[in-house]
Short mmCIF file of C-alpha atoms in Angstrom, two decimals:
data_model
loop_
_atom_site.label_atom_id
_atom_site.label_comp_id
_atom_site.label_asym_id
_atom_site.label_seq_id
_atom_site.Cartn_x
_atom_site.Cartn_y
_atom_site.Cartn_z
CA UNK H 1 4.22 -44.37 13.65
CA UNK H 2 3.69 -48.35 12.97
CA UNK H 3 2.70 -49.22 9.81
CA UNK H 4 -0.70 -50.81 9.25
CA UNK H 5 0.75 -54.02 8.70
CA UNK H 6 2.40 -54.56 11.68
CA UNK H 7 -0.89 -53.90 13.78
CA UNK H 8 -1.12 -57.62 14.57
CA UNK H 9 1.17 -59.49 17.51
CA UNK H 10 4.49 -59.54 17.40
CA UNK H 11 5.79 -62.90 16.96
CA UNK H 12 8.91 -65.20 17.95
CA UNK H 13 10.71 -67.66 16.47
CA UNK H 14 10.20 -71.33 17.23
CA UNK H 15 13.71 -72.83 16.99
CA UNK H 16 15.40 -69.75 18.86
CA UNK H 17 14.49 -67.31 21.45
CA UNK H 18 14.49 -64.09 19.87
CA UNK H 19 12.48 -61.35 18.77
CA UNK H 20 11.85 -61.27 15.18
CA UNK H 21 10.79 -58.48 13.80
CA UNK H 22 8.05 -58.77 10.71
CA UNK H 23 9.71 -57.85 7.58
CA UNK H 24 7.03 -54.85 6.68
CA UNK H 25 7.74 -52.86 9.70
CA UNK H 26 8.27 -49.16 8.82
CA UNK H 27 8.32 -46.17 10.62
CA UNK H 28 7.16 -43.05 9.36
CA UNK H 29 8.13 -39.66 10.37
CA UNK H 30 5.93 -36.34 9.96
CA UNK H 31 7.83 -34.06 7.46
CA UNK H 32 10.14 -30.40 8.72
CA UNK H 33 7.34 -28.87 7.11
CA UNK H 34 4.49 -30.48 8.36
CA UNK H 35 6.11 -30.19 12.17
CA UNK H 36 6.49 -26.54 11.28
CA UNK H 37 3.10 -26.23 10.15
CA UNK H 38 1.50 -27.97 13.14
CA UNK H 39 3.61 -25.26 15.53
CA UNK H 40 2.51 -22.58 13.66
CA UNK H 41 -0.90 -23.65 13.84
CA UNK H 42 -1.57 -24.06 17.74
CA UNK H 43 0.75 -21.02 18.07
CA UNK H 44 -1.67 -18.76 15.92
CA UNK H 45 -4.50 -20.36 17.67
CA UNK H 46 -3.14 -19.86 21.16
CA UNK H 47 -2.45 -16.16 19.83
CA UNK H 48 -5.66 -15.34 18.53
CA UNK H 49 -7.28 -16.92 21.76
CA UNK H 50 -6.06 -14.31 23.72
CA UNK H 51 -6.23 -11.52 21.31
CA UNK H 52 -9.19 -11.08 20.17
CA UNK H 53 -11.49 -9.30 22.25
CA UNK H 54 -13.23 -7.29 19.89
CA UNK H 55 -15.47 -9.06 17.38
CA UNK H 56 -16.41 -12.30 16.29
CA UNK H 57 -13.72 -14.41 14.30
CA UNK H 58 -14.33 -18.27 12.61
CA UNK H 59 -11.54 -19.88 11.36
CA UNK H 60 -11.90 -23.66 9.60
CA UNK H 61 -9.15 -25.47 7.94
CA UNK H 62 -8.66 -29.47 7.74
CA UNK H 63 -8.38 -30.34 11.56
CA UNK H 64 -11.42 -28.28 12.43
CA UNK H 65 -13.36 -25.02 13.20
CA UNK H 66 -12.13 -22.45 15.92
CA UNK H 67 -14.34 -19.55 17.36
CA UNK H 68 -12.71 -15.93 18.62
CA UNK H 69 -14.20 -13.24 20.83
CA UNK H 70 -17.68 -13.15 21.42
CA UNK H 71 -20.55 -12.59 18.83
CA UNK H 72 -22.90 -9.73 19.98
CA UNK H 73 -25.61 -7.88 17.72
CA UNK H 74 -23.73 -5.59 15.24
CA UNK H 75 -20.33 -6.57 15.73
CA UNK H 76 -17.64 -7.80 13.14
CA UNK H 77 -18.83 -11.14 12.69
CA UNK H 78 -15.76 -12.71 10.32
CA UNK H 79 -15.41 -15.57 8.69
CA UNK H 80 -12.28 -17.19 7.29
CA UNK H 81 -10.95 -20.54 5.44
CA UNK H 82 -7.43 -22.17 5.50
CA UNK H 83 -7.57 -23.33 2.24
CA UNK H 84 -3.50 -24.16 2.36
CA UNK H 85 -2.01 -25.40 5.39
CA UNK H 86 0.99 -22.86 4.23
CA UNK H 87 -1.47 -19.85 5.74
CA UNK H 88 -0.58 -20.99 9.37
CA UNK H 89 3.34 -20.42 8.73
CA UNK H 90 2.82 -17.35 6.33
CA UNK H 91 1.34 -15.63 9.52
CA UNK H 92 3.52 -17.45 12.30
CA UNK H 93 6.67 -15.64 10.19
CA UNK H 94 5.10 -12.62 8.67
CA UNK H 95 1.62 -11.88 10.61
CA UNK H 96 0.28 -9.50 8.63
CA UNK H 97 2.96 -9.62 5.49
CA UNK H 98 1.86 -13.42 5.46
CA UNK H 99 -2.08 -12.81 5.74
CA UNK H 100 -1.54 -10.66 2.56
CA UNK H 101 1.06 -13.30 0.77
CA UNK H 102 -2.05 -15.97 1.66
CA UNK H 103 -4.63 -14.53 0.29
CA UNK H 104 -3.15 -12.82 -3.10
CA UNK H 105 -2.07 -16.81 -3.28
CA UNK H 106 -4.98 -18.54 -2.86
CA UNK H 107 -4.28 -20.24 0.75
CA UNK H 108 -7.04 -18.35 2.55
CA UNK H 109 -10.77 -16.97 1.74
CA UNK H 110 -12.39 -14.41 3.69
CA UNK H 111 -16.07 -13.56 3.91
CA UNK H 112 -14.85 -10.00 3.52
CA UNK H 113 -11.42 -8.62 3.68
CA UNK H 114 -12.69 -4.86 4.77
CA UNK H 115 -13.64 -6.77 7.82
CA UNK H 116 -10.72 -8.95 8.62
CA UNK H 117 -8.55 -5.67 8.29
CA UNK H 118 -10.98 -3.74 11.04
CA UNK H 119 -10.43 -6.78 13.07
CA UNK H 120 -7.00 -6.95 12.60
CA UNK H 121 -6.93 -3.63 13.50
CA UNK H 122 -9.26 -3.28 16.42
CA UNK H 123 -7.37 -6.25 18.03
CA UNK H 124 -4.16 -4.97 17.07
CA UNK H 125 -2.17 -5.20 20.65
CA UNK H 126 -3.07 -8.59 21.28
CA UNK H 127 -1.61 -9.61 18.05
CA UNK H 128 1.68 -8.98 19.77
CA UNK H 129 1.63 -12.15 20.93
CA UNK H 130 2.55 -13.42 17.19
CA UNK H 131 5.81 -11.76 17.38
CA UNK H 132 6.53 -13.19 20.41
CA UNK H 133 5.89 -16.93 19.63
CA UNK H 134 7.95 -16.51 16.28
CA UNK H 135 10.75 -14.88 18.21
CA UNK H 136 11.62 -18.16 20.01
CA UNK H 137 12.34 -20.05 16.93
CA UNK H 138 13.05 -17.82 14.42
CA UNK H 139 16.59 -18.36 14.53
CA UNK H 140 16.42 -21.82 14.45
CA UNK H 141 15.06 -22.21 11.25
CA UNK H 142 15.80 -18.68 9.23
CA UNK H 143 18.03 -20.42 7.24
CA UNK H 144 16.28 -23.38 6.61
CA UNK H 145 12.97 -21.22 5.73
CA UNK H 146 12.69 -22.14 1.95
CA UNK H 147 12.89 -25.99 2.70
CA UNK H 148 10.46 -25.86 5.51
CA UNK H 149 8.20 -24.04 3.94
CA UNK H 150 8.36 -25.84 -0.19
CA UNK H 151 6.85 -22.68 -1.56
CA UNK H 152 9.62 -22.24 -4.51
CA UNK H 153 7.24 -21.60 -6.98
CA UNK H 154 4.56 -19.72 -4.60
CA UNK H 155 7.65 -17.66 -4.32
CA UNK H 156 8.41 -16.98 -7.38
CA UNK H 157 4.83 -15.87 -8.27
CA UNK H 158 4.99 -13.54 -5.27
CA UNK H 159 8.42 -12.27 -6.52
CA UNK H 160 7.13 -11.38 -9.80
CA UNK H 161 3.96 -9.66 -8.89
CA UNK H 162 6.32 -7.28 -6.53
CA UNK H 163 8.93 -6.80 -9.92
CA UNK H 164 5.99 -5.55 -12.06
CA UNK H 165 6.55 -2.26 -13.93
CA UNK H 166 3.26 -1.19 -14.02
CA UNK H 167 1.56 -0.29 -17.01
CA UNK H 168 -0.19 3.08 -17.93
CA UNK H 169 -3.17 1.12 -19.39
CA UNK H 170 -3.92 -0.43 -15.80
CA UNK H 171 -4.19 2.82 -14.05
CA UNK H 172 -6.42 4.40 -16.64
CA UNK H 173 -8.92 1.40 -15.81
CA UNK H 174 -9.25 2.77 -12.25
CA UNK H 175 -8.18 6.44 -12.06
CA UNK H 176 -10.23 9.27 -12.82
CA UNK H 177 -10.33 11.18 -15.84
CA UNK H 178 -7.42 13.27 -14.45
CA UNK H 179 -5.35 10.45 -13.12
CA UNK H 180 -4.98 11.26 -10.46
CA UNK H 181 -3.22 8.73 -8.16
CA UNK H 182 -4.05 10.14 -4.75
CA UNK H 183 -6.63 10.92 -2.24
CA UNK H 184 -9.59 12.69 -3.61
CA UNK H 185 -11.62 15.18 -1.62
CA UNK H 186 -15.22 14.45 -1.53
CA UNK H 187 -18.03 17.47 -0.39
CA UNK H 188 -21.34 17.39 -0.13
CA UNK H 189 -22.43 17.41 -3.88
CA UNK H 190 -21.34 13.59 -3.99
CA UNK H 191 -22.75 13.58 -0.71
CA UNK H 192 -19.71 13.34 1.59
CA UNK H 193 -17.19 10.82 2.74
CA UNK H 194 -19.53 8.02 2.93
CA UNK H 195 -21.74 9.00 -0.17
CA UNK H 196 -20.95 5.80 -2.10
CA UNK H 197 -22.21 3.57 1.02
CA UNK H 198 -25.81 5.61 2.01
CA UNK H 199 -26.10 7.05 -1.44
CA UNK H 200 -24.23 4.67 -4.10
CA UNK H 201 -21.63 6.06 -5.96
CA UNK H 202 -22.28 7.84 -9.07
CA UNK H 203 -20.84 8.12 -12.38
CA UNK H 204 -18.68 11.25 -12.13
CA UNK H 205 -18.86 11.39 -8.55
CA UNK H 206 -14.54 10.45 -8.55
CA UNK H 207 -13.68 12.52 -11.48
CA UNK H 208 -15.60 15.55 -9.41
CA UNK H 209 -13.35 15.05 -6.53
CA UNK H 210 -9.99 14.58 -7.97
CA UNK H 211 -10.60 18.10 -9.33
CA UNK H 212 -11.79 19.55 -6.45
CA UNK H 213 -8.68 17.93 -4.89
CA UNK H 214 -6.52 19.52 -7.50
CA UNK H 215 -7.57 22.84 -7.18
CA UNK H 216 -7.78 23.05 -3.77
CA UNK H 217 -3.41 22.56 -3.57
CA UNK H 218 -3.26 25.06 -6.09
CA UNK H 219 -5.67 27.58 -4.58
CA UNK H 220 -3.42 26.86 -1.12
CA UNK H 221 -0.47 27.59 -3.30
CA UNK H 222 -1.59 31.38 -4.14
CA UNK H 223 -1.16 30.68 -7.93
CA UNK H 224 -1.74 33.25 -10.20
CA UNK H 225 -1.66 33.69 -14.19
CA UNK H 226 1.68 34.02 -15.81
CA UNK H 227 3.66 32.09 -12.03
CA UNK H 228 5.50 29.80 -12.37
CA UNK H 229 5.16 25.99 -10.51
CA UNK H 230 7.54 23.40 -9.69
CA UNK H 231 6.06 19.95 -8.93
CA UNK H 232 7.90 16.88 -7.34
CA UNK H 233 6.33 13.77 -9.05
CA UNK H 234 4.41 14.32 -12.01
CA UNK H 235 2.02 11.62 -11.77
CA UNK H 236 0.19 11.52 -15.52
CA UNK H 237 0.24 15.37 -15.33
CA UNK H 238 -3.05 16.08 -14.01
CA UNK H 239 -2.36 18.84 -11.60
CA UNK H 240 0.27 20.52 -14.19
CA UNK H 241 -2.89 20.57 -16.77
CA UNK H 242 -5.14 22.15 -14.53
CA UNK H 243 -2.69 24.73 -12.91
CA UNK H 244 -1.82 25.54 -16.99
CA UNK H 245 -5.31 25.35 -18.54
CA UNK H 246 -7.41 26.86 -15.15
CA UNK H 247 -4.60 28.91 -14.00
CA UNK H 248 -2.34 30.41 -16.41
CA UNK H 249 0.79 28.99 -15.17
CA UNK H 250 3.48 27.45 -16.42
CA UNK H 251 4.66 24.18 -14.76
CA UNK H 252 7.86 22.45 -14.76
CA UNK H 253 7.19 18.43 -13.50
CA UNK H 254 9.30 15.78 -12.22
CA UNK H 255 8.96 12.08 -12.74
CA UNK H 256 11.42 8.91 -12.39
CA UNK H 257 8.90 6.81 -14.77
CA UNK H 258 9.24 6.68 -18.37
CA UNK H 259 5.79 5.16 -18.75
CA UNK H 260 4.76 8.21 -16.95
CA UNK H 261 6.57 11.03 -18.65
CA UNK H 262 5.42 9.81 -22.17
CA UNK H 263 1.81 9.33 -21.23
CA UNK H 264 2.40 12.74 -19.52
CA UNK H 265 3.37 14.71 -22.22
CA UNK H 266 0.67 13.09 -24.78
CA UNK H 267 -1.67 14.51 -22.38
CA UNK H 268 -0.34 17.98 -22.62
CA UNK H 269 -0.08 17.63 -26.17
CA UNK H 270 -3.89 16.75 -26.53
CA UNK H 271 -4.76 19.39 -24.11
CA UNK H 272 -2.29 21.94 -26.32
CA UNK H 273 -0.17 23.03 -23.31
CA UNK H 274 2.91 22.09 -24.87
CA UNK H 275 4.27 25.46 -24.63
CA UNK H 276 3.58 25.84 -20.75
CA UNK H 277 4.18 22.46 -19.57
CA UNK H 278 7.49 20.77 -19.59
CA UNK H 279 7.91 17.39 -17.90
CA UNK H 280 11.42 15.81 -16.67
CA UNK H 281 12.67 12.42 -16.55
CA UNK H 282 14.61 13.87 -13.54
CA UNK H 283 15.56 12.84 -10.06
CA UNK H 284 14.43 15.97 -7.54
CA UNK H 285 18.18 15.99 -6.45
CA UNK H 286 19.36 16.77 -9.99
CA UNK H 287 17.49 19.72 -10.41
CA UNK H 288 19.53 22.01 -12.60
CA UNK H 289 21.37 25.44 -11.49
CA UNK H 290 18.91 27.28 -13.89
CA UNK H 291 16.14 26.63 -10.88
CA UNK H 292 17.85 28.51 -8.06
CA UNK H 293 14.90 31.02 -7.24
CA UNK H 294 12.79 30.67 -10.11
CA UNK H 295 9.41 29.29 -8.84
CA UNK H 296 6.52 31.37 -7.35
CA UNK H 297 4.97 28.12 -6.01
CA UNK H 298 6.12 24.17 -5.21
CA UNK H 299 3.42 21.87 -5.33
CA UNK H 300 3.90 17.65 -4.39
CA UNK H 301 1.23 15.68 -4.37
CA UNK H 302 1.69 12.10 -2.14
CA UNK H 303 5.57 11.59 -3.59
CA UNK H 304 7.35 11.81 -0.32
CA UNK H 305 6.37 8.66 0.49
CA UNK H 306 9.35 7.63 -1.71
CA UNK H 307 11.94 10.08 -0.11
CA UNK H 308 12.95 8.61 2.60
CA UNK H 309 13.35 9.83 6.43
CA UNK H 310 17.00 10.26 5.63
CA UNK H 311 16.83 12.53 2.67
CA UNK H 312 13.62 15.03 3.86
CA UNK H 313 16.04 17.62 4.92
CA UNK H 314 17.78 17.62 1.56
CA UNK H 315 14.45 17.43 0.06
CA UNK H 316 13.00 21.06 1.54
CA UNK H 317 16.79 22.59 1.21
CA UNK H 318 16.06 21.79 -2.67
CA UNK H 319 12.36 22.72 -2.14
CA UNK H 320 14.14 26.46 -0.70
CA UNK H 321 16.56 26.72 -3.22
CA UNK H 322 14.42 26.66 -6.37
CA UNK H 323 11.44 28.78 -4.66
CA UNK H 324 11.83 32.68 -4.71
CA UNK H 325 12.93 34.24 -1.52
CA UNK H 326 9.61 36.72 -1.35
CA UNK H 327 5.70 35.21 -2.09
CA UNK H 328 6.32 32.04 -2.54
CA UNK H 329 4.59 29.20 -1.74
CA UNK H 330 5.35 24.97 -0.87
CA UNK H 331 2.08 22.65 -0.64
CA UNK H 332 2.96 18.89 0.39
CA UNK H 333 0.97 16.25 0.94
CA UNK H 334 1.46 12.84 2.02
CA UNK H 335 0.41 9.53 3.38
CA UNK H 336 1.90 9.51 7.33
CA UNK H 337 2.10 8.22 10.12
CA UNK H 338 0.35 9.46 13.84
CA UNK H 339 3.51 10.83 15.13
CA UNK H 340 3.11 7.72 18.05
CA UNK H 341 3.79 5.21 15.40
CA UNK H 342 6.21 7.50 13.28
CA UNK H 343 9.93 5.70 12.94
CA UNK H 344 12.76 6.34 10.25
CA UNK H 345 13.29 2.69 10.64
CA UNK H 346 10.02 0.82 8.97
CA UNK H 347 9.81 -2.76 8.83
CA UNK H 348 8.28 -4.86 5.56
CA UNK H 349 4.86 -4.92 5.22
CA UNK H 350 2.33 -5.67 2.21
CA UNK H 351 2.74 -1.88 0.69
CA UNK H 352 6.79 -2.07 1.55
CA UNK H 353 7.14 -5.47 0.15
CA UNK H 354 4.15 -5.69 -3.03
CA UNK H 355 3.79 -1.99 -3.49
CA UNK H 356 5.97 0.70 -2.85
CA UNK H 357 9.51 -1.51 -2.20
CA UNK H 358 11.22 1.29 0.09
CA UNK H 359 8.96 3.27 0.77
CA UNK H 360 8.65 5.16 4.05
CA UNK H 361 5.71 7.03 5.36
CA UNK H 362 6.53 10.33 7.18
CA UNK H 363 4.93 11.62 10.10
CA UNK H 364 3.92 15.21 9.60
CA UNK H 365 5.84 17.14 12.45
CA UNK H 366 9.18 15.19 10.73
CA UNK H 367 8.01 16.83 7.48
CA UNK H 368 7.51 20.40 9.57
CA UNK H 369 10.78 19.97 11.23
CA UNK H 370 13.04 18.97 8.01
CA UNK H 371 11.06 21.70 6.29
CA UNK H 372 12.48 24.38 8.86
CA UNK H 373 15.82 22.98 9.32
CA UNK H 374 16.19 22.60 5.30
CA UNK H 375 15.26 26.11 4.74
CA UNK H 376 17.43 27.26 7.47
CA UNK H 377 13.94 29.07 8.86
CA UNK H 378 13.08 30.47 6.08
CA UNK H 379 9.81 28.39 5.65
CA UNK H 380 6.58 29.42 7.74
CA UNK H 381 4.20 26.72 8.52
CA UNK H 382 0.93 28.63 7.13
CA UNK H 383 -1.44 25.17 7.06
CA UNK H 384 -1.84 21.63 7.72
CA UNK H 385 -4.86 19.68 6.89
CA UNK H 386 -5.68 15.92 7.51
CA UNK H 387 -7.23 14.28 4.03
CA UNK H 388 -8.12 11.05 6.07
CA UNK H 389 -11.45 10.69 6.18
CA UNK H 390 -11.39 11.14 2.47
CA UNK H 391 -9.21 8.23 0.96
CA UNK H 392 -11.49 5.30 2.71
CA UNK H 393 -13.84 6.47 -0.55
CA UNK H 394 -11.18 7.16 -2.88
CA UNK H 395 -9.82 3.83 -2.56
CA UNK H 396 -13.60 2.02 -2.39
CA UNK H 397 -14.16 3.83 -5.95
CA UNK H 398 -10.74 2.54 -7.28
CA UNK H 399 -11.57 -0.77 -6.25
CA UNK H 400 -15.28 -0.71 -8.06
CA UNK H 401 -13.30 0.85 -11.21
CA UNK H 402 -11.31 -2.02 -10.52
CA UNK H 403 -13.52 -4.59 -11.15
CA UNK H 404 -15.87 -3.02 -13.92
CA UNK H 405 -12.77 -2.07 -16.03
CA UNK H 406 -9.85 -4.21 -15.59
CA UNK H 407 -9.83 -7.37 -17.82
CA UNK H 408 -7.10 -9.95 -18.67
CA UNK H 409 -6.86 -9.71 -22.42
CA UNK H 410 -5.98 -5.93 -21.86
CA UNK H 411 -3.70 -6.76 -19.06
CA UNK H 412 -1.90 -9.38 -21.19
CA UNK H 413 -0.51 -6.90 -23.65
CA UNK H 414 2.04 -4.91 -20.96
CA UNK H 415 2.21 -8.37 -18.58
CA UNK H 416 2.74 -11.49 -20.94
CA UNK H 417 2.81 -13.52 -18.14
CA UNK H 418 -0.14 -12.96 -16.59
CA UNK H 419 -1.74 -14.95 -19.77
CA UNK H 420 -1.56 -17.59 -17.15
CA UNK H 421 -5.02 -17.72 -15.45
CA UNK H 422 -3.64 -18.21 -11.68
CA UNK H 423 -0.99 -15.58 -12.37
CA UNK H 424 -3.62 -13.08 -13.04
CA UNK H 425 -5.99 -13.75 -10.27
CA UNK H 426 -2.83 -13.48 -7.95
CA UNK H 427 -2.22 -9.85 -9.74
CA UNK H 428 -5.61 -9.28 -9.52
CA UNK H 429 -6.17 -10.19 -5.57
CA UNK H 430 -3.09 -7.87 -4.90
CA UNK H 431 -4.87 -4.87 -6.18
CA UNK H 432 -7.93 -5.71 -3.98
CA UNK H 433 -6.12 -6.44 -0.96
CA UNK H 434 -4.23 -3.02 -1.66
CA UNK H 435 -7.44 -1.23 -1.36
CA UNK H 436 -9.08 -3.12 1.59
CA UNK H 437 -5.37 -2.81 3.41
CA UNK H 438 -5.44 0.52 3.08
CA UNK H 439 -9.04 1.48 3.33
CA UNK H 440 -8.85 0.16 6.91
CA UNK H 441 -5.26 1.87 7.66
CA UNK H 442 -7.12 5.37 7.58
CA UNK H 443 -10.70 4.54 8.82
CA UNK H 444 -8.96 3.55 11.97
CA UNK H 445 -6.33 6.38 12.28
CA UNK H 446 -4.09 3.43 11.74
CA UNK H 447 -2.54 6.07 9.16
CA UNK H 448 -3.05 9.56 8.08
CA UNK H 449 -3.00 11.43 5.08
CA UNK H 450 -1.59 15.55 5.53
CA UNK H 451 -1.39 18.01 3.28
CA UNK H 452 1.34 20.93 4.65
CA UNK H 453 1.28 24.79 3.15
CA UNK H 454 4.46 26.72 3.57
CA UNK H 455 4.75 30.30 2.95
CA UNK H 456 7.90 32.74 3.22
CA UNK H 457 9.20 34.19 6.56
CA UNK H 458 8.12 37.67 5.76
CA UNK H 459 5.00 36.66 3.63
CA UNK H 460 1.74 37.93 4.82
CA UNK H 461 -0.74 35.05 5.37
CA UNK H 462 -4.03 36.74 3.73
CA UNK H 463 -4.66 40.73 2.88
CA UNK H 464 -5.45 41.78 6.19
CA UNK H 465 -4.63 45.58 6.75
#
């Protein structure tokens, strides 16, 4: 473009017949990332044109306001603002990854992020189209991403809130009593699924249902006084303390964590289980000799998550190997996929990437079939159950535990860095988003939540003769 100063007419010499140029002319270019930003915008725009059919969407940023769908009594009437220009490429490149990158960063605010997920979700074929329009010039600038994009130290930030061991004192700001980090199950006495929302939640109400929850896998496990358990992934040892205090078992636990196992144990110790609990800083596929056929019942309790589709046949073969051969019993459950959007190949998203890095979500006929072919048959599939409708609340009651409990100066002491005011409201956003993200993933079937019960071949399901 012409600089101002050249707006007047051009002029010619008066001795010679030639164009002389003024001295101040200048000619500005727009910037690789401001190009890139301008394509991502009217691509997103174009996208979202088309897409959304279901619900009302506003979207402002500097060059305007833009209206999607059609607003009609009831409906999801969102409202969003492009704070950071940044937002339109985040999404162009990452669609969903990048919504969740913008908002723990501060590019975007949303008049409510429960709602931009159920639109997200209700809309979610049309935003195909995003793929598409990022497909035709992804390769032309992957390398270059980093300069078009001048996010180093956006980066960097986003980098270190993935790295983050997390801390024992966080979770005990949010978890129940118990800790337990998993989906509760809710019943009428705190008034059902949707209590908190017609009713309001009430203190205990979480704490109530993580029990119930707790019992209920050991209850499908046939536990007895004097068995002995074997659990994949200790969590904080919540369901070991029950099924040794309430049951009269004894309980050998597995966890990778070393924040885990010592919190763990101090539990067990306060609870004066120490004699019938024992918790190992072990891998599930170092499990010694001294297990072979030891174990009346298995329990795991949303830790196959981190197994991966590749290693869920090795997983039950273990699973077979340490239970004994007669009455014995293997309760699973997991966060899955509908077995339409199952896939042992699972692309980054905001859990894969800020999460659960490597994670992979089973579907549960993979976990029936690796379950029969890793027993060689000698599993029978006695019960499945779908928790969904219950984690919508679970998570809605971590998120209000959230807020209440969680404070920077006790955050400080296990994250130094986060001393820095706009690293901790980036930490902090990522924890809401978390719950919001998946909130919405099983209100909308988007994902499941199964709990499996596998008994011996021979075992008889109930007393029946």
């Amino acid at each position: 473009m012409l600089n101002a100063a050249t707006s007047s007419a051009l002029t010619f010499s008066s001795t010679k017949n030639f164009y002389r140029p003024p001295s101040s002319l200048s000619i500005v270019l727009p910037s690789p990332k401001a190009i890139l930003s301008s394509y991502a915008r009217s691509s997103v725009l174009a996208v979202l044109e088309k897409a959304v059919t279901r619900g009302y969407l506003t979207v402002t940023d500097s060059e305007g306001t833009y209206y999607f769908g059609t607003r009609s009594k009831g409906c999801n009437d969102v409202y969003i603002k492009v704070v950071n220009e940044d937002f339109w490429t985040r999404i162009l490149f990452s669609q969903d990854l990048g919504f969740s990158e913008a908002y723990m960063m501060g590019d975007v605010e949303v008049s409510s992020l429960k709602a931009v997920m159920d639109l997200w979700l209700d809309n979610e074929s049309g935003m195909i189209g995003l793929s598409s329009a990022v497909s035709r010039i992804t390769s032309a600038v992957s390398g270059f991403s980093n300069a078009f994009l001048g996010q180093t130290r956006s980066k960097a930030r986003l980098n270190a809130i993935a790295s983050y061991d997390q801390s024992n004192e966080l979770f005990k700001a949010f978890l129940s009593r118990e800790m337990m980090y998993s989906c509760a199950l809710w019943s009428d006495t705190e008034n059902g699924v949707r209590g908190d929302l017609t009713c309001g939640p009430t203190p205990g109400d979480l704490e109530a249902a993580q029990l119930r929850k707790i019992r209920h896998v050991l209850t499908a496990a046939r536990v007895k006084r004097g068995d002995r358990i074997l659990e994949f992934g200790s969590g904080w040892g919540g369901l070991a303390i029950e099924a040794a205090r309430t049951f009269g078992c004894e309980v050998d636990t597995l966890t990778l964590s070393k924040e885990q196992k010592a919190l763990a144990e101090e539990r067990v110790r306060e609870a004066g289980l120490q004699n019938s609990i024992r918790v190992h800083l072990l891998d599930y596929r170092e499990i010694p000799s001294s297990f072979e056929k030891a174990f009346d019942a298995f329990v795991s309790i949303e830790m196959l998550e981190h197994v991966g589709s590749k290693y869920y046949h090795a997983y039950f073969k273990l699973v077979d190997f340490a239970l004994k051969s007669e009455n014995a019993t293997a309760v699973v459950s997991a966060s899955t996929f509908p077995e339409s959007r199952y896939s042992g190949y699972q692309p980054e998203d905001f859990m894969r990437r800020y999460m659960w890095p490597n994670s992979c979500l089973p579907s549960a006929t993979a976990l029936i079939t690796a379950a029969n072919t890793g027993s060689e048959g000698r599993f029978t599939l006695e019960g499945v159950e779908n928790h969904s409708a219950h984690y919508p609340r679970t998570l809605r009651e971590w998120g209000r535990r959230l807020e209440a409990n969680v404070r920077q100066d006790l955050i400080v002491k296990d994250y130094p860095s986060l001393r820095d005011k706009v690293e901790y409201e980036i930490f902090k956003r990522k924890w809401q988003y978390l719950f919001a993200y998946a909130g919405a993933g099983f209100a909308k079937g988007y994902i499941t939540c199964h709990m499996l019960t596998f008994i011996r071949a021979n075992d008889c399901p109930i007393a029946c003769d």
